[in-house]
Coordinates of N, CA and C in Angstrom, one line a residue:
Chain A
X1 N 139.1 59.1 99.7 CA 139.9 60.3 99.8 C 139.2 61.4 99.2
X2 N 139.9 62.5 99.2 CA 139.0 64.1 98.6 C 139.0 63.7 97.2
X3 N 137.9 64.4 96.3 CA 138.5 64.7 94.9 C 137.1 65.0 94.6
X4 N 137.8 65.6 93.5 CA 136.9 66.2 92.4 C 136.1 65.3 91.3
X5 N 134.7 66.0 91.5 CA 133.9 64.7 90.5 C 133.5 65.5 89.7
X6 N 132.5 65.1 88.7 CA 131.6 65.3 88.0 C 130.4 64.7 87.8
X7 N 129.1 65.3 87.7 CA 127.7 65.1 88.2 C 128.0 64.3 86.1
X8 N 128.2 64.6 85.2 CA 127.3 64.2 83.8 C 128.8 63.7 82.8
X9 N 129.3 62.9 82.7 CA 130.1 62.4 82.1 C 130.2 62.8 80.9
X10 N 129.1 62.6 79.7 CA 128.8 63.1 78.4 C 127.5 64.1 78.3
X11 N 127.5 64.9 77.5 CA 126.9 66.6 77.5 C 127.1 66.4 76.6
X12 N 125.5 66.7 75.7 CA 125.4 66.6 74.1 C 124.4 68.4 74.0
X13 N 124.4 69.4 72.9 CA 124.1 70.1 73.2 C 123.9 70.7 71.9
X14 N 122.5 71.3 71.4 CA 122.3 71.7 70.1 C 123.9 73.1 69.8
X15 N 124.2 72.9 68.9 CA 125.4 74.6 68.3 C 124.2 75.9 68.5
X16 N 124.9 76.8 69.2 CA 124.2 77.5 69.3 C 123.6 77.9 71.2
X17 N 123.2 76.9 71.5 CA 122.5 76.7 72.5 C 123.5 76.7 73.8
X18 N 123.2 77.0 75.0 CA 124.3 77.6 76.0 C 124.4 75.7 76.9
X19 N 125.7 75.6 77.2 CA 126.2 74.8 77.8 C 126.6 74.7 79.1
X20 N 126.0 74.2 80.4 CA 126.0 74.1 81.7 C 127.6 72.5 82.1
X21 N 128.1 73.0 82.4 CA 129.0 71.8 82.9 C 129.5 71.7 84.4
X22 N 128.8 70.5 85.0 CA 129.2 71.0 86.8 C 130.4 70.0 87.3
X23 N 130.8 70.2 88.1 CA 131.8 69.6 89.1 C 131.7 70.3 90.6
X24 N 131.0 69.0 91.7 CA 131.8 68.6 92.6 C 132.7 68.6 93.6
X25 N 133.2 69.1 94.4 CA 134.5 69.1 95.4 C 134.2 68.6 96.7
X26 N 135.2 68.0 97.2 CA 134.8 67.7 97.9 C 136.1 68.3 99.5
X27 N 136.7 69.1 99.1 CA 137.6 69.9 100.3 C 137.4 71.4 100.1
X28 N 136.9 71.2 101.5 CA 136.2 73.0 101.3 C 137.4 74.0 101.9
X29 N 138.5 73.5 102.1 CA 139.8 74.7 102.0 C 140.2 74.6 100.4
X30 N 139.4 74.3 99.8 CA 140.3 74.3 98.7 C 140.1 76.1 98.2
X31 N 141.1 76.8 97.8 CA 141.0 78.4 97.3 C 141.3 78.8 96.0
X32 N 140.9 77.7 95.0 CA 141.3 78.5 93.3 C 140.9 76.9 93.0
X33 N 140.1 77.3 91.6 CA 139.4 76.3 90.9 C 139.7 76.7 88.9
X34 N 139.8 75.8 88.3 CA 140.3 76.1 87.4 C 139.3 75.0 86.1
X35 N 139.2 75.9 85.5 CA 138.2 75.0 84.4 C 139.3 74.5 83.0
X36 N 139.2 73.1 82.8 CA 140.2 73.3 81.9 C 139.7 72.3 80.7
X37 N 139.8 72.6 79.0 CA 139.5 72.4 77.9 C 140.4 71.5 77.0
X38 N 140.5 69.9 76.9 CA 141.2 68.7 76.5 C 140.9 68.2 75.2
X39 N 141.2 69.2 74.5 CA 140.6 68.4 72.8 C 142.0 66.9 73.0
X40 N 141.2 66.0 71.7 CA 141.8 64.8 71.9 C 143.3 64.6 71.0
X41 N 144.2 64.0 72.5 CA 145.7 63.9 71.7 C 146.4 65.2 72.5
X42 N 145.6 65.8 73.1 CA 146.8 67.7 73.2 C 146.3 67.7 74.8
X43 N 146.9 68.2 75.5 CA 147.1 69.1 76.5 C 146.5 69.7 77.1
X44 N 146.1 69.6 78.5 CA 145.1 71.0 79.2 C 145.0 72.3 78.5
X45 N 143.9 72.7 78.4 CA 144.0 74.3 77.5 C 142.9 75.4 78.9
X46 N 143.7 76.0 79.5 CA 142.9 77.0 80.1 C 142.0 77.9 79.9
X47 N 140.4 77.8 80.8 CA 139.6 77.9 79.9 C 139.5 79.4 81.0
X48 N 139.3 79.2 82.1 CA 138.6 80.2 83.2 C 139.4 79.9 84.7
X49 N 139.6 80.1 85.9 CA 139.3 80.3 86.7 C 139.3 81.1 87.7
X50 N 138.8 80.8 88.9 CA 138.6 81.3 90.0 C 139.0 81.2 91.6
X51 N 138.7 81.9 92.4 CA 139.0 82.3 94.2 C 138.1 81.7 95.2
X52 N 138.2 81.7 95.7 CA 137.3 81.2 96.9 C 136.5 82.2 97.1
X53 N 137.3 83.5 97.0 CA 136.5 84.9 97.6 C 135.6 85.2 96.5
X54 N 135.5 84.6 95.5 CA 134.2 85.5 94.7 C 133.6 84.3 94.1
X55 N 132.3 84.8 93.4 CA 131.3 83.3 93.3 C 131.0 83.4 92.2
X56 N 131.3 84.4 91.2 CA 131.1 84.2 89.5 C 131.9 84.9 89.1
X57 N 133.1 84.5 88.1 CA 133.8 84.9 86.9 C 133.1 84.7 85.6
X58 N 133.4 85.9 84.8 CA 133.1 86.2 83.4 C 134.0 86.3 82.5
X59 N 134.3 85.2 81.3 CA 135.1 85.4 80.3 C 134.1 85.8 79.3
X60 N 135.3 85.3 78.0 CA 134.7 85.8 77.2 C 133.7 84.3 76.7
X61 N 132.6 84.4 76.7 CA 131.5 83.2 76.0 C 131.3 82.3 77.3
X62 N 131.9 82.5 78.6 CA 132.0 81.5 79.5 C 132.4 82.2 80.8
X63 N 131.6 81.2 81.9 CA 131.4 81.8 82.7 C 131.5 80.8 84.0
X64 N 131.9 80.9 85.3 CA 132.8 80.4 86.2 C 131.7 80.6 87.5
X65 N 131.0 79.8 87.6 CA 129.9 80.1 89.2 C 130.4 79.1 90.2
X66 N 130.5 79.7 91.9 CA 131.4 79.0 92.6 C 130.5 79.2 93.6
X67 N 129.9 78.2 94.0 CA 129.0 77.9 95.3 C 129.7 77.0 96.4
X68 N 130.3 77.7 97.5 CA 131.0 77.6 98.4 C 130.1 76.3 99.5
X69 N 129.3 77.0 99.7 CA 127.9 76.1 100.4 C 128.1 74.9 100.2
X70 N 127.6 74.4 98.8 CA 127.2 73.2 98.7 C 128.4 72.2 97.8
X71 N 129.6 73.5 97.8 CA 130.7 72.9 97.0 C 130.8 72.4 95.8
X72 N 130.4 73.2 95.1 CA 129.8 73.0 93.7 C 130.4 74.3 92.6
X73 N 130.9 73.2 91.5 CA 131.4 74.5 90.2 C 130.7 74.5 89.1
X74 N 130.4 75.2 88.5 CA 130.2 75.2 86.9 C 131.1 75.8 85.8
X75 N 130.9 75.1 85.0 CA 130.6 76.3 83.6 C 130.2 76.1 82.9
X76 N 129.4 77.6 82.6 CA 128.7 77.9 81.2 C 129.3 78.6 79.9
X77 N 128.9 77.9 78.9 CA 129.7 78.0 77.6 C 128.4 78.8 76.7
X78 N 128.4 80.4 76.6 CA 127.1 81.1 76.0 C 127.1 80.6 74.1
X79 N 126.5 80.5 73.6 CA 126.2 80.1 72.1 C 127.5 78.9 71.3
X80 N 126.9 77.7 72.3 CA 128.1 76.8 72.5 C 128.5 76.4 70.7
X81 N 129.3 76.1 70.4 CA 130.3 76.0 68.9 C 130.7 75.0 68.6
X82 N 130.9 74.6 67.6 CA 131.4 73.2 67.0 C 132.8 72.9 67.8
X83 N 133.6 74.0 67.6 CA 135.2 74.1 68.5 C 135.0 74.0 69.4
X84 N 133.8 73.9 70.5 CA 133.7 73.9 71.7 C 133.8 72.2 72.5
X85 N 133.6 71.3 71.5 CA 133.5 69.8 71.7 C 134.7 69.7 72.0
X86 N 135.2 69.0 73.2 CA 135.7 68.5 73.8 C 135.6 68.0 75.0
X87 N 136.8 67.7 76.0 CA 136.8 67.3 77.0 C 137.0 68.2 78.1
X88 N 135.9 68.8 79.3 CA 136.3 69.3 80.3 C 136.7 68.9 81.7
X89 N 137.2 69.4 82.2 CA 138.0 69.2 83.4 C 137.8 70.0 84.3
X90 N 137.3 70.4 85.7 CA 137.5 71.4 86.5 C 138.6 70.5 87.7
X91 N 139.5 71.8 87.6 CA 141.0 71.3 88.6 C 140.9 71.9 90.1
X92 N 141.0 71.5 91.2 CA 141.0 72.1 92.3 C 142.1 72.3 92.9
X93 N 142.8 73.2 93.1 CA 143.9 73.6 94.0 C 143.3 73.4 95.7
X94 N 144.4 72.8 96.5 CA 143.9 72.6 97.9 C 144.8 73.3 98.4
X95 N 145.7 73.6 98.3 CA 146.1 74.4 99.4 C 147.4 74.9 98.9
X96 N 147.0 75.7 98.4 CA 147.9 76.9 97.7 C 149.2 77.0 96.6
X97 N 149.8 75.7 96.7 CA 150.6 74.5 96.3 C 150.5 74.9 94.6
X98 N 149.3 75.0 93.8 CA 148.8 74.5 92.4 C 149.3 73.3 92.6
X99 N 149.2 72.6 93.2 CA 148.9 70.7 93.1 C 147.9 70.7 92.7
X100 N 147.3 70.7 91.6 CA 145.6 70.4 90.8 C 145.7 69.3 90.8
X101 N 144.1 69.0 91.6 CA 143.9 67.8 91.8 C 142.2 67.6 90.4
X102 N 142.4 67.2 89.7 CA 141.4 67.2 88.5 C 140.2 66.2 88.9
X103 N 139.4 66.8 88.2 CA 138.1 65.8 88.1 C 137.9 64.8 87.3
X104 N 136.8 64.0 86.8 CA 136.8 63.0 85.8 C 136.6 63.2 85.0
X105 N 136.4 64.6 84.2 CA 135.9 65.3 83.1 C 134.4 64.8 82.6
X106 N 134.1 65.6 81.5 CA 132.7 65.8 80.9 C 133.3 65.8 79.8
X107 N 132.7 64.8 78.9 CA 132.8 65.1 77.2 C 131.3 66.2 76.7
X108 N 132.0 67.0 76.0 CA 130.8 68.1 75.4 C 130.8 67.9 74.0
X109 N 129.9 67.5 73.3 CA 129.3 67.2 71.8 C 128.3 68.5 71.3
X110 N 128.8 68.8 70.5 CA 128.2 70.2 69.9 C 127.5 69.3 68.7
X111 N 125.8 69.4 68.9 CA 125.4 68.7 67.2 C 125.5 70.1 66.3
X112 N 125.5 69.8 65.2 CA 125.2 70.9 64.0 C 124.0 70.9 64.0
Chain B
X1 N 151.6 81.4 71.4 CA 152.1 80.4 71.0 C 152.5 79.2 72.7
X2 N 153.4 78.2 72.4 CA 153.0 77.2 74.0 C 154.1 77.7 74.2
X3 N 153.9 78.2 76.0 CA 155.0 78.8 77.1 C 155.9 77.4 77.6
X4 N 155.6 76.2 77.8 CA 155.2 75.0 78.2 C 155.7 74.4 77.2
X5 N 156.7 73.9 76.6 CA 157.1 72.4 75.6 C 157.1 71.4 76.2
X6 N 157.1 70.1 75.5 CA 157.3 68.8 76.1 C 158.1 68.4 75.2
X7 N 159.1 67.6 75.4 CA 159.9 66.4 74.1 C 160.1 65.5 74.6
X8 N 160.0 64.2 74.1 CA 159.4 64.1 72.1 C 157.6 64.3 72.6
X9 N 156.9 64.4 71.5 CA 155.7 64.6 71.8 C 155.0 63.3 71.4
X10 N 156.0 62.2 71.2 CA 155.2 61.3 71.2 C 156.7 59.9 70.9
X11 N 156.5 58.9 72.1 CA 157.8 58.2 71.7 C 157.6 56.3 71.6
X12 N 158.2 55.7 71.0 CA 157.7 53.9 71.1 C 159.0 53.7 71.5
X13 N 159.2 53.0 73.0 CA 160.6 52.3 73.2 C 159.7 50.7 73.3
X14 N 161.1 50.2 73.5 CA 160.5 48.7 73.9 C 160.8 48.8 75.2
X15 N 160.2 47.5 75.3 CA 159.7 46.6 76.7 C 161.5 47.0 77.9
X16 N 161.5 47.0 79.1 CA 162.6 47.2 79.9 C 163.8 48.4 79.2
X17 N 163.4 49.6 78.4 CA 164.4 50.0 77.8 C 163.9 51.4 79.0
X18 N 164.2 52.5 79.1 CA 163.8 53.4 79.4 C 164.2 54.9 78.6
X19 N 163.3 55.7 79.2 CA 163.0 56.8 78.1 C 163.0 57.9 79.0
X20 N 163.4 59.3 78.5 CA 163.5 60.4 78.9 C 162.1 61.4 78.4
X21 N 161.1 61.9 79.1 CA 160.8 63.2 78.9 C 161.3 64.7 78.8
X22 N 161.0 65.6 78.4 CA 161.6 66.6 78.6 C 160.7 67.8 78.7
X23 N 160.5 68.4 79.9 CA 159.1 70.0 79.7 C 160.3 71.1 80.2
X24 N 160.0 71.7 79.4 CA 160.7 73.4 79.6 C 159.8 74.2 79.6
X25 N 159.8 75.2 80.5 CA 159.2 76.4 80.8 C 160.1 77.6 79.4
X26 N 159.4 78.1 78.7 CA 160.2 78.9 77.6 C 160.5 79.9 77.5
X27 N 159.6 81.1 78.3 CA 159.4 82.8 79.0 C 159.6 82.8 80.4
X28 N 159.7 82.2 81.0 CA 159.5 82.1 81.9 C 160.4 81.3 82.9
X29 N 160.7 81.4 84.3 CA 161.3 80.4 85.1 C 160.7 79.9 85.6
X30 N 160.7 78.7 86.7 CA 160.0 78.0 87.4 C 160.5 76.8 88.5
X31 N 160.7 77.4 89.5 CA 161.3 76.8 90.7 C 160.1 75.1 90.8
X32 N 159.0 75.4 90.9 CA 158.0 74.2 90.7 C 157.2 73.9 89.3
X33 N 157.7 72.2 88.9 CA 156.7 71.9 88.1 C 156.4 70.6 88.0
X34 N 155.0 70.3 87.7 CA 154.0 68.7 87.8 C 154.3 68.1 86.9
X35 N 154.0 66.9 87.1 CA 154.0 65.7 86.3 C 152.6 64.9 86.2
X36 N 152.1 64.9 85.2 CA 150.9 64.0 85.5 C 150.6 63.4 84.3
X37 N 150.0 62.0 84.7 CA 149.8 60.8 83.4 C 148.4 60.6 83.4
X38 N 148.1 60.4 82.2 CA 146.6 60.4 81.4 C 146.6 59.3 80.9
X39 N 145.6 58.3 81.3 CA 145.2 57.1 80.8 C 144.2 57.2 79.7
X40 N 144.0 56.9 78.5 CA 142.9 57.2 77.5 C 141.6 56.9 78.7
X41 N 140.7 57.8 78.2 CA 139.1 58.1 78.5 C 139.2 58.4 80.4
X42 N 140.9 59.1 80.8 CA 140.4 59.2 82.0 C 141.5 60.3 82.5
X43 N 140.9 60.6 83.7 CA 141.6 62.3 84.1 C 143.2 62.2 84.2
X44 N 143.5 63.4 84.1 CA 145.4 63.5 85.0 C 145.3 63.5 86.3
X45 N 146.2 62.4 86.5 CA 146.5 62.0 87.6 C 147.7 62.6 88.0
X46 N 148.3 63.3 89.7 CA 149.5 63.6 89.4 C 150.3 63.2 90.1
X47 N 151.6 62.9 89.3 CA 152.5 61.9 89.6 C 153.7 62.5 90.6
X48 N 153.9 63.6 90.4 CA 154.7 63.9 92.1 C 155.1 65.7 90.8
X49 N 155.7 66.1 92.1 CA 156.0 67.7 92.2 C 157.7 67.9 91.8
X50 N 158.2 68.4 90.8 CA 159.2 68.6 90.5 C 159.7 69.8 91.1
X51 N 161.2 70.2 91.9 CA 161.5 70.6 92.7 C 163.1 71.4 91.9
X52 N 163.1 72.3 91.6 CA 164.5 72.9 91.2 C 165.7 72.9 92.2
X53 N 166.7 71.9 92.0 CA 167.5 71.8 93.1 C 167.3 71.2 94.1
X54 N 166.5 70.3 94.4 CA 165.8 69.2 94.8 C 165.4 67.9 94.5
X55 N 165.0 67.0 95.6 CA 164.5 66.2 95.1 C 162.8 66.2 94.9
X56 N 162.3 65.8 94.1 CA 160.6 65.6 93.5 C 160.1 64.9 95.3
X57 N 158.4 65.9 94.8 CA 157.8 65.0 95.5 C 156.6 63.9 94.9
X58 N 157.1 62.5 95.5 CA 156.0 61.7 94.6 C 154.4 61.7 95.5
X59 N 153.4 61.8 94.6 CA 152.3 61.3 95.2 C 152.1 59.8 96.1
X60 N 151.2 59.8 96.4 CA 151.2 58.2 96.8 C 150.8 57.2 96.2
X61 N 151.7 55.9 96.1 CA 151.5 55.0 95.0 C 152.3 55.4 93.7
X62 N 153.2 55.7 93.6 CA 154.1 56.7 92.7 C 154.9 55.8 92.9
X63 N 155.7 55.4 92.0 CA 157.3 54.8 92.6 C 158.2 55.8 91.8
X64 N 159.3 56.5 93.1 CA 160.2 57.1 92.4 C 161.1 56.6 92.0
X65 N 161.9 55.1 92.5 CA 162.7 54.5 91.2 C 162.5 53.8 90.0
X66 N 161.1 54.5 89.6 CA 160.7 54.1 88.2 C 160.6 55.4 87.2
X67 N 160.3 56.7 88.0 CA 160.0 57.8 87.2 C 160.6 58.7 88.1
X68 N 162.1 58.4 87.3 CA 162.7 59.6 87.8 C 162.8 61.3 87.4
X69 N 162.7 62.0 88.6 CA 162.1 63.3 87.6 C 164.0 64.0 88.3
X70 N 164.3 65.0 87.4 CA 165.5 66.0 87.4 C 165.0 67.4 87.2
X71 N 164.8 68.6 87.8 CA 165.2 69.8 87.7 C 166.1 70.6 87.8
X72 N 166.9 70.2 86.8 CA 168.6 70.6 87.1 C 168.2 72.2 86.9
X73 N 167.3 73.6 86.2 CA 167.2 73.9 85.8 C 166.0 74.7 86.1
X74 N 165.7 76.2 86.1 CA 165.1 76.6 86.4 C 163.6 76.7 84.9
X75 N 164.5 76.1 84.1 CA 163.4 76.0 82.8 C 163.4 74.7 82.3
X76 N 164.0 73.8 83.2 CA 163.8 72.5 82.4 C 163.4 71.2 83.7
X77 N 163.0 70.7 83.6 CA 162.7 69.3 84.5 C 162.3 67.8 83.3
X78 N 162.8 66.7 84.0 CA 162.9 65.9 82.6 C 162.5 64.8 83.5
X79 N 161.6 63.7 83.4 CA 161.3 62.6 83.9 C 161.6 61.4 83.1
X80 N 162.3 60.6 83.9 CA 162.5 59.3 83.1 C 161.9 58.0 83.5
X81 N 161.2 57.5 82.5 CA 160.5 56.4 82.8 C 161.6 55.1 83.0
X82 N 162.2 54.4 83.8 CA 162.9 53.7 84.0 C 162.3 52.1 84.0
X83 N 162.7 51.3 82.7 CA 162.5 49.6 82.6 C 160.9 49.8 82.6
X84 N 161.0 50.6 81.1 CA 159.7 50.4 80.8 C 158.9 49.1 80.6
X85 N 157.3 49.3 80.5 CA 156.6 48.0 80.6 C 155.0 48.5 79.7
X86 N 154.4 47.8 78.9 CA 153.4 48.0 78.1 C 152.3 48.7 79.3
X87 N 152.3 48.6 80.6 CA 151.5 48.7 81.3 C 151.8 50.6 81.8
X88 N 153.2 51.1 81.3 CA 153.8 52.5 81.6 C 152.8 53.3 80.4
X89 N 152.4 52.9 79.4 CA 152.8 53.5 77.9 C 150.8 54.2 78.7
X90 N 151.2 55.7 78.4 CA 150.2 56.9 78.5 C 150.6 58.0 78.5
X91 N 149.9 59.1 78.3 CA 150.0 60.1 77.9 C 150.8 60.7 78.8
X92 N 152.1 61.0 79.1 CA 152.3 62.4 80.6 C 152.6 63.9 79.9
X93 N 152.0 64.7 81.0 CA 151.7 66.1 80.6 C 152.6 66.5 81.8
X94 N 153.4 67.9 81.3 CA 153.8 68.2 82.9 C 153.3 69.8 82.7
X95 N 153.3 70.6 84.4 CA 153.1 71.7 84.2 C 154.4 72.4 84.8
X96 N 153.9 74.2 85.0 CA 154.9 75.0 85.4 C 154.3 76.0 85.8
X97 N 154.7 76.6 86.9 CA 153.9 77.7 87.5 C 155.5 78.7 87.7
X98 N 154.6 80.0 86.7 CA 155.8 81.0 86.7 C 156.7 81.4 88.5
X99 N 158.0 81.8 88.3 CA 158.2 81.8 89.9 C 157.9 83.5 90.0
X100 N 157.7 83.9 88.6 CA 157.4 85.9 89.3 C 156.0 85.8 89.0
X101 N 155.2 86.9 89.9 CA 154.2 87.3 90.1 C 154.1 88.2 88.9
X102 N 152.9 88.7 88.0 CA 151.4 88.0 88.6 C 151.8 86.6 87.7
X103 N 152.3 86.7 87.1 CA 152.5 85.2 86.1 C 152.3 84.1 87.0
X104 N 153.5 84.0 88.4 CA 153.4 83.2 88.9 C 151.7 82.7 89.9
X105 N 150.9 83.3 89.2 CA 149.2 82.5 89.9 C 148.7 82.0 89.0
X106 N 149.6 81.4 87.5 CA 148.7 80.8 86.4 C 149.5 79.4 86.5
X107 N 149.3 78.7 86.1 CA 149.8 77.2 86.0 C 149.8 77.1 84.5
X108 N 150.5 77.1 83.7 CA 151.0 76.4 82.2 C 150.9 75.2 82.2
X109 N 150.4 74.2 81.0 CA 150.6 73.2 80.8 C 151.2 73.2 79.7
X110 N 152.2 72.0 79.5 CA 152.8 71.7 78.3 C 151.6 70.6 77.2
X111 N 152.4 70.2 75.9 CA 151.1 69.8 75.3 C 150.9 68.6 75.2
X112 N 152.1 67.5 76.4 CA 151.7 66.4 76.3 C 153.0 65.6 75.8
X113 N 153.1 64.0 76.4 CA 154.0 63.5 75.3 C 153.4 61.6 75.6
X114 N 153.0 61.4 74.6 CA 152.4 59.6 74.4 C 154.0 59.0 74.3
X115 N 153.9 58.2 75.2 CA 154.6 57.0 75.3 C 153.8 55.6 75.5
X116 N 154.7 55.0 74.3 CA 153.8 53.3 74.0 C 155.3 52.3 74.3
X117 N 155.0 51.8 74.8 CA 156.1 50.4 75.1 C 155.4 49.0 74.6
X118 N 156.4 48.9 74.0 CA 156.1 47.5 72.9 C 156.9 46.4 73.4

């Protein structure tokens, strides 16, 4: 069936140093993609996302690149932080619904 | 502060007893809201579409006479795990998507509620 993956399960990453996290899709109607931040014990925490119609959002420290093509998401986390360790998730909406359908997540380890 | 509550945020019944969740939307109304269960070390899964004034829609492989969900309530939906089993006991999260614009293009999550069956 469709779903969302992830290329790197665990992402270990000097503090300091910028952080790459991809995800996978695999339904190309899908129109809103959503990056989302799972410290352990608590609840989805909304990090970023985005449209079909545009191919990079900018927050604040992080950043949302959406390659339609090859169906591919990221994010980048700029001068990645101890608070930044957790679990990510990128969620895909298919069809306009917000039925997010989630990926397998990426654990992110910030060394000191 | 969270738009999104869940109650209890964390519950132990025993074995065949059943238990109530509770997620409220708190600023906000919400004609639609999710249900989804987290198994330690693995994604949310989602478990069907809560419907205000309706009935839920379940995913597939869902059984609705086990988790029954209620939106009596434009700020409340409550799922109940019915004749619980050690094999129920995980994390469920539900969401809410505001029904007014622009609110209504964000999706809220509440912060979760662990249920263990003993």
């Amino acid at each position: 069936g469709e779903s969302v993956g992830l290329h790197l399960p665990t992402l270990s990453v000097q503090e300091g140093d910028n952080s790459i996290i991809n995800c996978a899709y695999s339904n190309s109607a899908s129109d809103y993609f959503i990056w989302y931040k799972q410290e352990s014990g608590k609840g989805p925490q909304f990090i970023i996302d985005i449209r079909s119609n545009m191919d990079k959002r900018q927050g604040q420290r992080v950043t949302v690149l959406l390659n339609k093509t090859v169906k591919h998401l990221s994010l980048q986390i700029a001068a990645t932080q101890p608070g930044d360790s957790a679990v990510y998730f990128c969620a895909e909406n298919k069809d306009s619904s917000y039925k997010l359908i989630f990926g397998s997540g990426t654990r992110l380890l910030v060394r000191p | 502060g969270a738009v999104v509550s869940q109650h209890p945020s964390w519950v132990i019944c025993k074995s065949g007893t059943s238990v109530k969740i509770e997620c409220r939307s708190l600023d906000f109304q919400a004609t639609t809201m999710f249900w989804y269960r987290q198994f330690p070390k693995q994604s949310l899964m989602l478990m069907a579409t809560s419907n205000e004034g309706s009935k839920a829609t379940y995913e597939q492989g869902v059984e609705k006479d086990k988790f029954l969900i209620n939106h009596a309530s434009l700020t409340l939906s409550t799922l109940t795990v019915t004749s619980a089993h050690p094999e129920d006991s995980s994390f469920y999260i539900c969401s809410a998507r505001p029904l007014v614009a622009p609110r209504g293009n964000t999706i809220y999550f509440g912060e979760g509620s662990w249920l263990t069956v003993v």
